[in-house]
Coordinates of C-alpha atoms in Angstrom, one line a residue:
M1 CA 16.6 8.3 -13.0
I2 CA 14.6 9.1 -9.8
D3 CA 16.3 11.3 -7.3
P4 CA 17.2 9.1 -4.3
T5 CA 16.4 11.8 -1.9
I6 CA 12.9 11.9 -3.0
F7 CA 12.3 8.4 -0.5
E8 CA 14.4 9.8 2.4
N9 CA 12.6 9.6 5.7
K10 CA 9.4 8.3 4.1
T11 CA 7.4 5.6 5.4
A12 CA 4.7 3.2 3.8
A13 CA 1.8 1.3 4.8
Y14 CA 0.6 -1.9 3.3
Y15 CA -2.9 -3.5 3.1
T16 CA -3.4 -6.6 1.3
L17 CA -6.6 -8.4 0.1
G18 CA -6.8 -11.8 -1.9
C19 CA -4.7 -14.7 -2.8
K20 CA -1.1 -15.6 -2.1
L21 CA 0.0 -14.0 -5.2
N22 CA -1.4 -10.7 -4.0
F23 CA 0.6 -11.2 -0.5
A24 CA 3.7 -12.0 -2.7
E25 CA 3.3 -9.0 -4.8
T26 CA 2.9 -6.6 -1.8
S27 CA 5.9 -8.2 -0.1
A28 CA 7.9 -7.5 -3.4
I29 CA 6.7 -3.9 -3.7
G30 CA 7.6 -3.6 0.0
R31 CA 11.0 -4.8 -0.6
Q32 CA 11.4 -2.5 -3.7
L33 CA 10.4 0.6 -1.5
M34 CA 12.7 -0.2 1.3
N35 CA 15.7 -0.6 -1.1
A36 CA 14.8 2.8 -2.1
G37 CA 15.2 4.0 1.4
V38 CA 11.3 3.8 2.5
M39 CA 10.6 2.5 6.1
R40 CA 7.5 0.4 7.0
A41 CA 5.1 2.7 9.0
R42 CA 4.5 1.6 12.7
K43 CA 1.1 0.7 13.8
G44 CA -0.6 4.3 14.5
Q45 CA 2.0 6.1 12.6
K46 CA 1.2 8.4 9.7
A47 CA 2.5 6.7 6.5
D48 CA 3.8 9.0 3.6
I49 CA 2.9 6.1 1.0
C50 CA 0.0 3.7 1.3
V51 CA -0.1 0.6 -0.9
I52 CA -3.3 -1.4 -1.2
N53 CA -3.5 -4.6 -2.9
T54 CA -6.9 -5.7 -3.9
C55 CA -8.6 -8.4 -4.8
S56 CA -11.7 -8.7 -7.3
V57 CA -12.8 -12.2 -7.3
T58 CA -16.1 -11.3 -5.8
E59 CA -18.5 -8.8 -5.0
L60 CA -17.5 -9.1 -1.4
A61 CA -13.9 -8.7 -2.3
D62 CA -14.7 -5.7 -4.2
K63 CA -16.5 -4.0 -1.3
K64 CA -13.6 -4.7 1.0
G65 CA -11.1 -3.1 -1.6
R66 CA -13.5 0.0 -1.5
Q67 CA -13.5 0.0 2.3
A68 CA -9.7 -0.4 2.7
I69 CA -9.0 2.4 0.1
R70 CA -11.5 4.9 2.1
R71 CA -9.9 3.6 5.4
M72 CA -6.4 4.2 4.4
I73 CA -7.3 7.7 3.0
H74 CA -8.9 8.5 6.2
Q75 CA -6.0 7.3 8.6
H76 CA -3.3 8.7 6.1
P77 CA -4.8 12.0 4.8
D78 CA -1.7 13.3 3.5
A79 CA -0.3 9.8 1.9
F80 CA 0.4 9.1 -1.7
I81 CA -2.2 6.2 -2.2
V82 CA -1.2 3.4 -4.6
V83 CA -4.2 0.8 -5.4
T84 CA -3.0 -2.4 -7.3
G85 CA -4.2 -5.7 -7.9
C86 CA -7.4 -7.0 -9.7
Y87 CA -9.6 -4.1 -8.4
A88 CA -7.4 -1.4 -9.6

């Protein structure tokens, strides 16, 4: 069992690339984290958790996924980075 205090006062940022399924999956992850007590980070706020849902249908999508990962690491240097989706 996960200690519920792990997620107290934590925030998350989300970035989604790709199809409607990826957006639905990101929404589902967000709801699960919210149910665990994680709040969505406001614009400009450092997040504790970053979820990047990637697409890998094209070479350009791969490139955008890599860019998104680097950007999140730069913007949220202390965050736990989660990469999911086709590129992961």
